[in-house]
Amino acid sequence: MASHSATTASSLTSAAANLGATEANATTTPRAPKRTKLHGRAFYESIGSPKYIVAPMVDQSEFAWRMLTRSFLPADEQHKLLCYTPMFHARLFTEAPKYRDSHFQPIRGPLTADSPRPDSPDYVPFLDGNPEFDRSLFVQFCANDPAYLLSAAKLVAPYCDAVDLNLGCPQGIAKRGQYGSFLQENQELIFELINTLHKELDIPVTAKIRILDTKEATLKYAQNVLRAGASILTVHGRRREQKGHQTGLADWEYIRYLRENLPKETVIFANGNILQHADLEKCLAATGADGVMSAEGNLSDPGLFARPPAVGEEGREYWRSKDGSRGGWRVDAVLRRYLDIIYKYVLEQKPPVRRPLFMPGDDVAWLEEASSTSFETTQANDDSEGPARKKHKSANGSASTTTTTTTTTTAASSSSSSSLNTTNNSNNPHLDKKALQTSPNLVSMQPHCFHLLRHFVTHHTDVRDLLARARNGSEIGKYEAILSQVERKVAQGLLEYERTGGSSFDVDVLETLYQETEDSKDDPESSAQARRENKRPWWVVQPIIRPLPKEALAKGALQLSKKELKAQAAKKAAGGGGDAEATVASVFGSKEKEVKKTASEEALVPVQGQNGGETAVESLETTTNYPKSELVSG
């Protein structure tokens, strides 16, 4: 313990030194006085008792995305939405100014220990944590060193409502760096990380965890986090191993168990299995949590937290099927909103004047004009911006190279407008084109658009190709070209839906899904029901539903390890079930046995006891009692 304390003291000295001499030289910059620091439920109520939460996502819950998500809520309900920043690396945030300034922008210019605070006359808010439109906001860090975590937290504390510790990241990079969910075996360090912020920060500290192998172990884990000083506990109802093709279902029963066994004043957020708006209330009812957090569901549909419009009040942005059973935000409407937010807040210029979104019954002259104009991507564009052009065999067997042909609807869509509109920005003294290249809001645009348009681009690969070339949002003209294509194709899809009386989707798509559901209605490990319930036309934003592990295995997306193959062979030799049954049982049965064996070999998992000492948590059953959920992702 002494050596650990010495290491911590050394790290504190190092982290402080890395902040630079600016702090020591500060003589005139007024410092913000200590806030009235609230804790637990009192703090939660002070920020409006938010029920809905945008999850922290690496490079994906940045300012512009948070603003887009908020834009779907009525102004008087936006206080119900709490947002987290993307996960930041505490050491890099402390040591590397470029990393810091390219991820968190509460003010213009570099963020240092001497930057103007909100109570300073020199304080001019910019984007992240802006009191006018980006609150409530929690900033999340991953860390394994209390000193670096504290140094990073002190930099952001003036511009947010709380600092969150990531204890849930299951990715390989977290394993290599020993942070996120790979700290859960070191409960002593987790306690120290949280407790350091609890004691030293002017604002509360919160934490996000994953469940462990048993409810009892998860409860001990949660108690340790709360005892360390966490004001809010977010629980992702999946284990560390549940990722990729093994993601499977989140177990809401574990969260309910925590709700029933932790003090009533404990504030709990539930995370996992949120695919659509209706799932929010289902989750709250099933878990008893105070709020519900969404990650992937929000990425697929930023309007997820908003109540759907009433029948007859859909307007131009929301689509509803003819029988009224299905609805969702149109992809062209969501993409428009997103680009307009980028223009207004990031590029700081007025968005282009746009025609109203198309609805059947509108004039279609613009569609005919759009279809009559086209441009070919040049060889230079193919070589410099995209992958090599595909070669197709001609009728005589010789290889010929084809170029992608797309249509445009406005002059803004042409390849010559793929850079910033410098005319509109010429009078903006703040615009720094170089800084825009690394703006977190512009760097994230391409992955966001791929997520939003995931179902759309499977039908329109030419738009996918355009998006693949639009790497950075500073090339805003390319995104205007994409929007033009999306608007035109959505209009055509809506016209086809009307022309066929709805059968272009209701019959051609849904009948297949109904049959899949009927074939697998007694199988708790099938995602067919979720696919059917969440399926929308390609012109509507909708969740990406992963196959459950059993389905991934059957499709070959999930492979057995040598150990699992050996277990399968042994079971088959002993007269086990049929091939399919043996395969599935060997994967998931051996996984459970593997967990038990590891626990017995490593003996016990150290967890802080109720009196501050260490207790031991034995490994129990890893099976879940929540197999009936039809939710697959999120």
XYZ file of C-alpha atoms in Angstrom:
634
model
C 0.000 0.000 0.000
C 2.883 2.345 0.796
C 4.426 1.776 -2.608
C 1.085 2.485 -4.268
C 0.781 5.768 -2.341
C 4.310 6.726 -3.310
C 3.490 6.027 -6.950
C 0.361 8.147 -6.688
C 2.298 11.033 -5.131
C 4.878 10.813 -7.899
C 2.129 10.786 -10.524
C 0.526 13.848 -8.967
C 3.799 15.728 -9.244
C 4.237 14.610 -12.857
C 0.673 15.471 -13.838
C 0.910 18.894 -12.236
C 4.145 19.590 -14.069
C 2.546 18.621 -17.362
C -0.045 21.339 -16.980
C 2.806 23.765 -17.626
C 3.984 26.909 -15.980
C 0.842 28.813 -16.926
C -0.861 27.953 -13.666
C 2.063 29.203 -11.600
C 2.174 32.450 -13.564
C -1.517 33.195 -13.229
C -1.890 36.460 -11.344
C -4.753 38.310 -12.957
C -7.206 35.647 -14.097
C -9.986 35.409 -11.494
C -10.700 31.904 -10.309
C -14.187 30.559 -9.968
C -15.251 30.267 -6.348
C -16.182 26.855 -5.062
C -19.683 25.907 -6.105
C -22.204 24.689 -3.592
C -21.420 21.044 -4.073
C -24.412 18.743 -3.937
C -24.320 14.968 -3.811
C -26.467 12.056 -4.897
C -30.172 12.680 -5.301
C -29.900 16.327 -4.279
C -27.489 16.863 -7.167
C -29.691 14.875 -9.550
C -32.697 17.009 -8.685
C -30.664 20.202 -9.092
C -30.089 19.422 -12.789
C -33.771 18.746 -13.442
C -34.007 15.008 -12.629
C -33.380 13.979 -16.251
C -35.018 10.717 -17.322
C -33.261 10.361 -20.675
C -29.512 10.267 -21.195
C -27.275 10.387 -24.277
C -24.510 7.893 -23.562
C -20.794 8.683 -23.678
C -19.489 7.273 -26.974
C -15.934 7.455 -28.256
C -15.842 10.262 -30.859
C -19.625 10.030 -31.293
C -21.402 12.003 -28.537
C -19.726 15.281 -29.442
C -21.373 18.710 -29.263
C -23.118 18.721 -32.668
C -24.647 15.300 -32.067
C -25.881 16.329 -28.646
C -27.482 19.411 -30.188
C -29.117 17.291 -32.886
C -30.566 14.946 -30.266
C -31.887 17.853 -28.202
C -33.457 19.472 -31.265
C -36.187 16.821 -31.422
C -37.451 17.640 -27.923
C -39.780 20.565 -27.180
C -37.945 23.439 -25.518
C -39.741 22.879 -22.217
C -38.632 19.223 -22.132
C -34.982 19.599 -23.010
C -34.036 19.745 -19.329
C -35.113 16.089 -19.160
C -32.216 15.151 -21.430
C -28.770 14.713 -19.909
C -25.809 14.348 -22.263
C -22.334 12.903 -21.813
C -19.284 13.903 -23.821
C -17.323 11.233 -25.658
C -14.911 9.292 -23.469
C -11.613 11.164 -23.099
C -8.268 9.670 -22.079
C -7.275 11.378 -18.812
C -3.513 11.197 -19.298
C -3.619 12.455 -22.883
C -6.071 15.168 -21.902
C -3.620 16.344 -19.236
C -0.372 16.030 -21.180
C -1.279 16.778 -24.798
C -2.774 20.215 -25.587
C -3.536 19.176 -29.175
C -5.532 16.193 -27.958
C -7.364 18.358 -25.441
C -8.222 21.142 -27.883
C -9.356 18.743 -30.600
C -11.786 16.990 -28.248
C -13.236 19.586 -25.869
C -13.997 23.186 -26.858
C -15.749 25.107 -24.076
C -13.975 28.343 -25.089
C -12.257 29.665 -28.179
C -8.572 28.940 -28.166
C -6.498 26.574 -26.040
C -7.914 25.175 -22.812
C -5.443 25.525 -19.935
C -5.545 25.789 -16.166
C -5.691 29.577 -16.617
C -8.517 29.717 -19.134
C -11.356 32.086 -18.225
C -13.917 30.509 -15.927
C -17.676 31.113 -16.158
C -17.580 33.782 -13.439
C -14.778 35.696 -15.154
C -15.532 38.869 -17.171
C -13.262 37.429 -19.872
C -15.304 34.248 -20.200
C -16.929 33.815 -23.608
C -18.542 30.382 -23.944
C -18.103 28.522 -27.199
C -19.494 25.013 -27.754
C -18.997 22.281 -25.144
C -20.847 23.016 -21.929
C -22.216 26.332 -23.167
C -24.669 27.357 -20.419
C -27.207 28.535 -22.992
C -27.630 25.322 -24.962
C -25.311 22.456 -23.892
C -26.392 21.619 -20.361
C -26.782 19.378 -18.481
C -23.419 17.915 -19.447
C -21.209 15.263 -17.867
C -17.617 14.837 -19.079
C -16.363 11.252 -19.100
C -12.769 10.080 -18.702
C -11.074 6.721 -18.777
C -8.152 6.496 -16.362
C -6.078 4.189 -14.201
C -4.113 6.860 -12.333
C -5.863 9.091 -9.764
C -3.419 11.953 -10.354
C -3.962 12.189 -14.095
C -7.697 11.767 -13.627
C -7.807 14.636 -11.143
C -5.690 16.913 -13.350
C -7.911 16.273 -16.355
C -11.077 16.661 -14.306
C -9.969 20.034 -12.937
C -9.551 21.336 -16.483
C -13.136 20.532 -17.466
C -14.882 21.062 -14.124
C -15.750 24.759 -14.691
C -17.578 23.902 -17.911
C -19.706 20.883 -16.977
C -22.032 19.581 -14.276
C -20.170 16.404 -13.278
C -17.190 14.240 -14.208
C -17.814 10.578 -14.989
C -15.389 7.662 -14.719
C -15.623 5.056 -17.475
C -15.572 1.568 -15.970
C -17.454 -0.100 -18.801
C -15.379 0.017 -21.998
C -14.860 -3.631 -23.095
C -12.677 -3.035 -26.156
C -9.200 -4.409 -26.724
C -7.632 -0.958 -26.494
C -9.039 -0.669 -22.962
C -7.541 -4.036 -22.095
C -4.125 -2.972 -23.369
C -4.344 0.347 -21.539
C -5.845 -1.184 -18.399
C -8.860 1.061 -18.082
C -12.613 0.825 -18.525
C -14.086 -2.559 -17.644
C -10.593 -4.008 -17.226
C -10.310 -2.236 -13.886
C -13.172 -4.210 -12.358
C -10.771 -6.762 -10.836
C -9.005 -3.925 -9.013
C -11.701 -2.586 -6.731
C -9.176 -0.779 -4.558
C -7.983 1.334 -7.485
C -11.560 2.024 -8.566
C -12.308 3.285 -5.066
C -9.244 5.547 -5.116
C -10.032 6.997 -8.555
C -13.570 7.956 -7.588
C -12.737 9.023 -4.057
C -9.970 11.347 -5.269
C -12.436 13.262 -7.438
C -15.084 13.183 -4.731
C -12.722 14.860 -2.283
C -10.896 17.252 -4.607
C -13.417 18.459 -7.211
C -15.923 21.280 -6.844
C -18.474 19.236 -8.783
C -19.802 15.687 -8.304
C -18.242 12.524 -9.687
C -20.288 9.735 -11.282
C -19.414 6.317 -12.699
C -20.576 3.889 -15.387
C -20.091 0.152 -14.841
C -20.970 -3.180 -16.422
C -22.554 -6.065 -14.569
C -20.394 -8.901 -13.225
C -21.054 -12.636 -13.362
C -23.571 -12.646 -10.509
C -26.066 -10.234 -9.036
C -24.343 -10.471 -5.666
C -20.947 -9.580 -7.105
C -22.474 -6.708 -9.061
C -24.081 -5.388 -5.884
C -20.736 -5.435 -4.046
C -19.179 -3.618 -7.002
C -21.898 -0.952 -6.979
C -21.569 -0.487 -3.219
C -17.836 0.100 -3.590
C -18.399 2.735 -6.288
C -21.024 4.535 -4.221
C -18.998 4.357 -1.030
C -16.101 5.987 -2.891
C -18.307 9.007 -3.532
C -20.131 8.527 -6.840
C -23.293 10.632 -6.974
C -24.888 8.675 -9.820
C -24.362 5.070 -10.891
C -24.952 4.054 -14.510
C -25.271 0.304 -15.047
C -24.852 -1.301 -18.454
C -26.690 -4.604 -18.218
C -24.065 -6.551 -20.151
C -20.879 -8.230 -19.025
C -17.430 -7.307 -20.265
C -17.371 -10.310 -22.622
C -20.580 -9.207 -24.343
C -19.296 -7.299 -27.349
C -19.172 -7.698 -31.106
C -21.056 -10.800 -32.235
C -21.380 -11.907 -28.619
C -23.159 -8.713 -27.550
C -26.499 -10.411 -26.946
C -29.110 -8.974 -24.609
C -28.594 -6.650 -21.689
C -30.002 -8.086 -18.475
C -32.438 -5.632 -16.934
C -33.013 -7.941 -13.950
C -29.524 -7.170 -12.677
C -30.354 -3.469 -12.644
C -33.651 -4.172 -10.877
C -31.695 -6.192 -8.286
C -29.435 -3.212 -7.636
C -32.448 -0.908 -7.361
C -34.002 -3.164 -4.732
C -30.818 -3.685 -2.718
C -29.189 -0.257 -2.740
C -30.411 2.663 -0.611
C -33.513 4.339 -2.034
C -31.710 7.662 -2.394
C -29.224 6.090 -4.834
C -29.600 7.524 -8.343
C -29.342 4.776 -10.973
C -29.278 5.032 -14.762
C -30.018 1.911 -16.825
C -28.202 1.221 -20.103
C -28.861 -1.429 -22.745
C -31.595 -2.781 -25.075
C -32.976 0.584 -26.221
C -34.023 0.363 -29.859
C -36.967 2.747 -30.104
C -38.851 5.339 -28.059
C -41.272 2.831 -26.514
C -38.343 0.933 -25.006
C -37.480 3.879 -22.761
C -40.526 3.504 -20.536
C -40.285 -0.291 -20.698
C -36.775 -0.070 -19.331
C -37.712 2.342 -16.547
C -40.606 0.111 -15.510
C -38.549 -3.089 -15.632
C -35.499 -1.767 -13.805
C -36.887 0.870 -11.454
C -34.038 3.135 -12.570
C -34.258 6.915 -12.364
C -33.130 7.400 -15.955
C -32.383 5.400 -19.070
C -29.308 5.839 -21.272
C -28.994 5.036 -24.965
C -25.885 4.706 -27.117
C -26.362 2.757 -30.360
C -30.094 3.400 -30.468
C -29.399 7.136 -30.326
C -26.760 6.887 -33.064
C -29.286 5.252 -35.386
C -32.100 7.611 -34.431
C -31.244 10.910 -32.698
C -34.985 11.527 -32.350
C -35.272 8.458 -30.126
C -35.966 10.420 -26.927
C -38.788 12.509 -28.433
C -42.412 11.407 -28.366
C -43.640 10.595 -31.885
C -46.021 13.203 -33.313
C -49.729 12.518 -32.928
C -51.538 10.961 -35.870
C -52.264 13.694 -38.383
C -49.525 15.964 -37.006
C -46.530 14.310 -38.665
C -45.637 17.274 -40.859
C -42.882 16.789 -43.397
C -40.207 15.318 -41.145
C -42.014 12.284 -39.758
C -43.307 9.337 -41.789
C -46.181 7.096 -40.738
C -47.420 3.994 -42.542
C -50.870 3.875 -44.086
C -52.203 1.612 -41.353
C -50.635 3.810 -38.663
C -48.679 0.928 -37.130
C -45.204 2.183 -38.002
C -43.505 5.530 -38.005
C -40.183 7.260 -37.792
C -38.132 10.324 -38.664
C -37.232 10.598 -42.342
C -33.524 10.321 -43.118
C -33.562 13.439 -45.295
C -35.111 15.437 -42.434
C -32.557 14.200 -39.891
C -29.640 14.815 -42.245
C -30.886 18.354 -42.934
C -31.097 19.124 -39.229
C -27.617 17.745 -38.689
C -26.035 19.825 -41.462
C -27.852 22.967 -40.324
C -26.435 22.517 -36.804
C -22.947 22.123 -38.270
C -23.402 25.340 -40.257
C -24.798 27.351 -37.357
C -22.522 26.332 -34.488
C -19.344 24.890 -35.997
C -18.866 26.698 -39.315
C -20.663 29.746 -37.903
C -22.510 30.616 -41.058
C -26.119 30.591 -42.172
C -27.345 27.287 -43.599
C -28.356 27.325 -47.270
C -31.931 28.266 -48.086
C -33.639 24.947 -48.767
C -36.923 23.965 -50.375
C -39.479 22.339 -48.052
C -39.035 18.605 -47.660
C -41.001 16.733 -50.298
C -44.361 15.162 -49.587
C -46.555 13.258 -52.041
C -48.817 15.800 -53.692
C -46.078 18.408 -54.035
C -44.829 19.614 -57.403
C -42.365 17.083 -58.840
C -40.786 19.372 -61.443
C -37.579 19.597 -59.381
C -37.318 15.811 -59.428
C -37.529 15.735 -63.210
C -34.916 18.486 -63.453
C -32.654 16.599 -61.085
C -32.924 13.446 -63.149
C -31.940 15.307 -66.310
C -28.624 16.559 -64.894
C -25.692 14.373 -63.967
C -21.956 14.434 -63.590
C -19.255 11.841 -63.793
C -16.576 11.497 -61.171
C -13.237 11.989 -62.873
C -10.252 9.649 -62.870
C -8.443 12.202 -60.700
C -11.201 12.121 -58.118
C -11.197 8.340 -58.085
C -7.433 8.200 -57.624
C -7.212 10.890 -54.953
C -10.417 10.526 -52.963
C -11.790 7.033 -53.245
C -10.945 3.414 -53.806
C -9.884 2.182 -57.210
C -12.693 1.899 -59.697
C -14.137 -1.547 -60.159
C -13.422 -3.375 -63.398
C -16.293 -5.176 -65.073
C -16.059 -7.668 -67.884
C -17.642 -6.522 -71.122
C -19.651 -8.727 -73.438
C -16.529 -9.824 -75.324
C -14.751 -10.765 -72.112
C -12.346 -7.832 -71.967
C -12.059 -5.802 -68.768
C -13.475 -2.308 -68.829
C -13.377 0.336 -66.134
C -16.537 2.186 -65.193
C -17.006 5.388 -63.329
C -19.740 6.176 -60.876
C -22.492 8.377 -62.262
C -24.651 10.346 -59.879
C -27.230 13.054 -60.259
C -27.324 16.399 -58.555
C -30.065 18.854 -57.831
C -28.251 22.055 -56.963
C -25.081 23.826 -57.865
C -23.889 23.247 -54.310
C -23.743 19.549 -55.098
C -21.062 19.826 -57.760
C -17.555 18.600 -57.106
C -16.241 22.144 -57.322
C -18.063 23.068 -54.089
C -16.532 20.381 -51.900
C -14.623 22.799 -49.693
C -15.779 25.394 -47.191
C -17.943 28.247 -48.427
C -15.333 30.895 -47.748
C -17.521 33.728 -49.024
C -19.978 33.384 -46.152
C -17.109 33.060 -43.698
C -14.939 35.905 -44.935
C -16.229 38.294 -42.269
C -15.909 35.789 -39.420
C -12.806 36.736 -37.389
C -13.012 33.563 -35.304
C -12.960 30.987 -38.098
C -9.741 28.998 -38.189
C -9.737 26.709 -41.220
C -6.786 24.741 -39.905
C -8.548 24.101 -36.602
C -11.654 22.977 -38.468
C -9.699 20.064 -39.912
C -9.459 18.580 -36.413
C -12.784 19.816 -35.037
C -14.424 16.917 -33.171
C -17.734 17.928 -34.703
C -16.456 17.733 -38.288
C -14.266 14.665 -37.873
C -17.301 12.738 -36.592
C -19.609 13.587 -39.483
C -18.769 10.677 -41.759
C -19.278 7.910 -39.167
C -22.479 9.583 -37.998
C -23.837 9.709 -41.538
C -22.956 6.076 -42.166
C -24.861 5.167 -39.015
C -27.889 7.285 -39.925
C -27.944 6.046 -43.522
C -27.071 2.414 -42.785
C -30.336 1.037 -44.197
C -30.574 3.729 -46.877
C -27.200 3.001 -48.495
C -27.908 -0.718 -48.817
C -30.489 0.351 -51.413
C -28.509 3.259 -52.868
C -24.852 2.358 -53.188
C -24.070 5.503 -55.180
C -24.791 7.547 -52.043
C -22.594 5.173 -50.063
C -19.758 5.860 -52.500
C -20.224 9.623 -52.180
C -20.185 9.338 -48.407
C -17.018 7.250 -48.481
C -15.265 10.194 -50.181
C -16.596 12.833 -47.768
C -14.116 12.148 -45.008
C -14.186 15.439 -43.125
C -17.067 17.791 -42.493
C -14.921 20.766 -43.450
C -15.663 19.632 -47.020
C -19.242 20.681 -46.454
C -20.061 20.818 -50.164
C -19.680 17.050 -50.365
C -22.256 16.640 -47.631
C -24.583 19.002 -49.477
C -24.231 16.734 -52.513
C -25.100 13.739 -50.355
C -28.116 15.543 -48.905
C -29.342 16.407 -52.404
C -29.145 12.752 -53.404
C -30.865 11.612 -50.225
C -33.715 14.108 -50.666
C -34.304 13.035 -54.258
C -34.270 9.316 -53.479
C -36.531 9.712 -50.448
C -39.007 11.597 -52.633
C -38.941 8.758 -55.159
C -39.418 6.198 -52.398
C -42.411 8.073 -50.999
C -43.981 8.345 -54.457
C -43.515 4.616 -55.022
C -45.067 3.858 -51.640
C -48.102 5.961 -52.566
C -48.313 4.514 -56.073
C -48.393 0.940 -54.759
C -50.764 1.714 -51.918
C -48.050 0.849 -49.428
C -47.270 -2.595 -50.821
C -43.742 -1.559 -51.843
C -42.903 -1.900 -48.152
C -45.842 -3.404 -46.275
C -46.069 -6.484 -48.491
C -42.661 -6.946 -50.068
C -40.685 -6.462 -46.838
C -42.932 -7.220 -43.893
C -44.356 -10.521 -45.141
C -40.880 -12.039 -45.089
C -40.272 -10.741 -41.565
C -43.632 -12.070 -40.350
C -42.714 -15.516 -41.663
C -39.304 -15.371 -39.960
C -40.997 -14.428 -36.698
C -43.512 -17.261 -37.004
C -40.738 -19.775 -37.657
C -38.808 -18.692 -34.560
C -41.555 -17.596 -32.160
C -40.583 -20.209 -29.559
C -36.872 -19.480 -29.795
C -35.704 -17.002 -27.112
C -32.386 -16.681 -28.927
C -33.860 -15.287 -32.148
C -33.796 -11.639 -33.165
C -36.599 -12.088 -35.722
C -39.234 -10.488 -33.492
C -37.066 -7.433 -32.866
C -36.322 -7.086 -36.584
C -39.991 -7.260 -37.431
C -41.091 -4.759 -34.801
C -38.375 -2.235 -35.625
C -38.318 -2.548 -39.409
C -39.080 0.638 -41.303
C -38.722 1.650 -44.963
C -35.203 2.593 -45.982
C -36.141 6.285 -46.004
C -36.739 6.227 -42.226
C -34.046 6.159 -39.523
C -34.128 2.867 -37.621
C -31.967 0.753 -35.320
C -29.241 -1.597 -36.432
C -30.181 -4.953 -34.948
C -27.367 -7.377 -34.359
C -27.965 -11.111 -34.630
C -27.935 -12.830 -31.272
C -24.881 -15.034 -30.569
C -26.658 -18.233 -31.606
C -27.604 -16.675 -34.945
C -24.112 -15.252 -35.471
C -22.696 -18.720 -34.889
C -25.089 -20.288 -37.383
C -24.140 -17.686 -40.001
C -20.424 -18.207 -39.448
C -19.877 -14.700 -38.091
C -18.910 -16.156 -34.709
C -16.198 -18.806 -34.671
C -15.464 -21.433 -32.060
C -12.107 -21.396 -30.330
C -9.971 -24.543 -30.183
C -11.060 -25.047 -26.593
C -14.715 -24.768 -27.571
C -14.281 -27.141 -30.515
C -12.664 -29.655 -28.194
C -15.563 -29.342 -25.755
C -18.004 -29.783 -28.626
C -16.258 -32.944 -29.806
C -16.218 -34.356 -26.282
C -19.918 -33.716 -25.837
C -20.728 -35.268 -29.178
C -18.647 -38.338 -28.325
C -20.535 -38.640 -25.044
C -23.825 -38.736 -26.931
C -24.826 -35.091 -26.634
C -27.453 -33.331 -28.711
C -27.498 -32.952 -32.475
C -24.814 -31.025 -34.325
C -26.563 -27.664 -34.127
C -27.507 -28.109 -30.490
C -24.045 -29.335 -29.610
C -22.440 -26.385 -31.335
C -24.556 -23.790 -29.567
C -24.299 -25.549 -26.229
C -20.551 -25.884 -26.574
C -20.128 -22.173 -27.200
C -22.316 -20.874 -24.433
C -22.030 -23.813 -22.078
C -18.239 -23.767 -22.227
C -18.261 -20.009 -21.782
C -20.093 -20.468 -18.493
C -17.768 -23.251 -17.436
C -14.826 -21.118 -18.402
C -16.053 -18.321 -16.134
C -16.521 -20.708 -13.232
C -13.125 -22.287 -13.737
C -11.433 -18.908 -13.868
C -13.153 -17.851 -10.678
C -12.184 -21.037 -8.900
C -8.604 -20.871 -10.114
C -8.178 -17.222 -9.249
C -10.137 -17.917 -6.055
C -11.925 -14.692 -5.273
C -12.557 -11.226 -6.614
C -11.550 -8.567 -4.065
C -14.290 -6.055 -3.375
C -14.547 -3.343 -0.751
C -16.579 -4.621 2.178
C -19.352 -2.675 3.854
C -17.027 -1.549 6.622
C -14.357 -0.349 4.237
C -12.341 -3.566 4.325
C -12.097 -6.204 1.602
C -14.518 -9.066 1.276
C -14.523 -11.896 -1.238
C -17.128 -12.520 -3.884
C -17.537 -16.116 -4.960
C -18.416 -16.963 -8.548
C -22.021 -18.093 -8.973
C -24.177 -18.933 -11.982
C -23.666 -16.740 -15.064
C -27.010 -17.468 -16.701
C -29.564 -14.699 -17.028
C -33.212 -14.833 -16.031
C -34.165 -12.253 -18.653
C -34.324 -14.243 -21.922
C -37.700 -12.978 -23.111
C -36.607 -9.487 -24.078
C -37.106 -8.809 -27.761
C -34.497 -6.059 -27.710
C -31.200 -6.861 -29.279
C -28.976 -3.825 -29.357
C -28.480 -0.349 -27.939
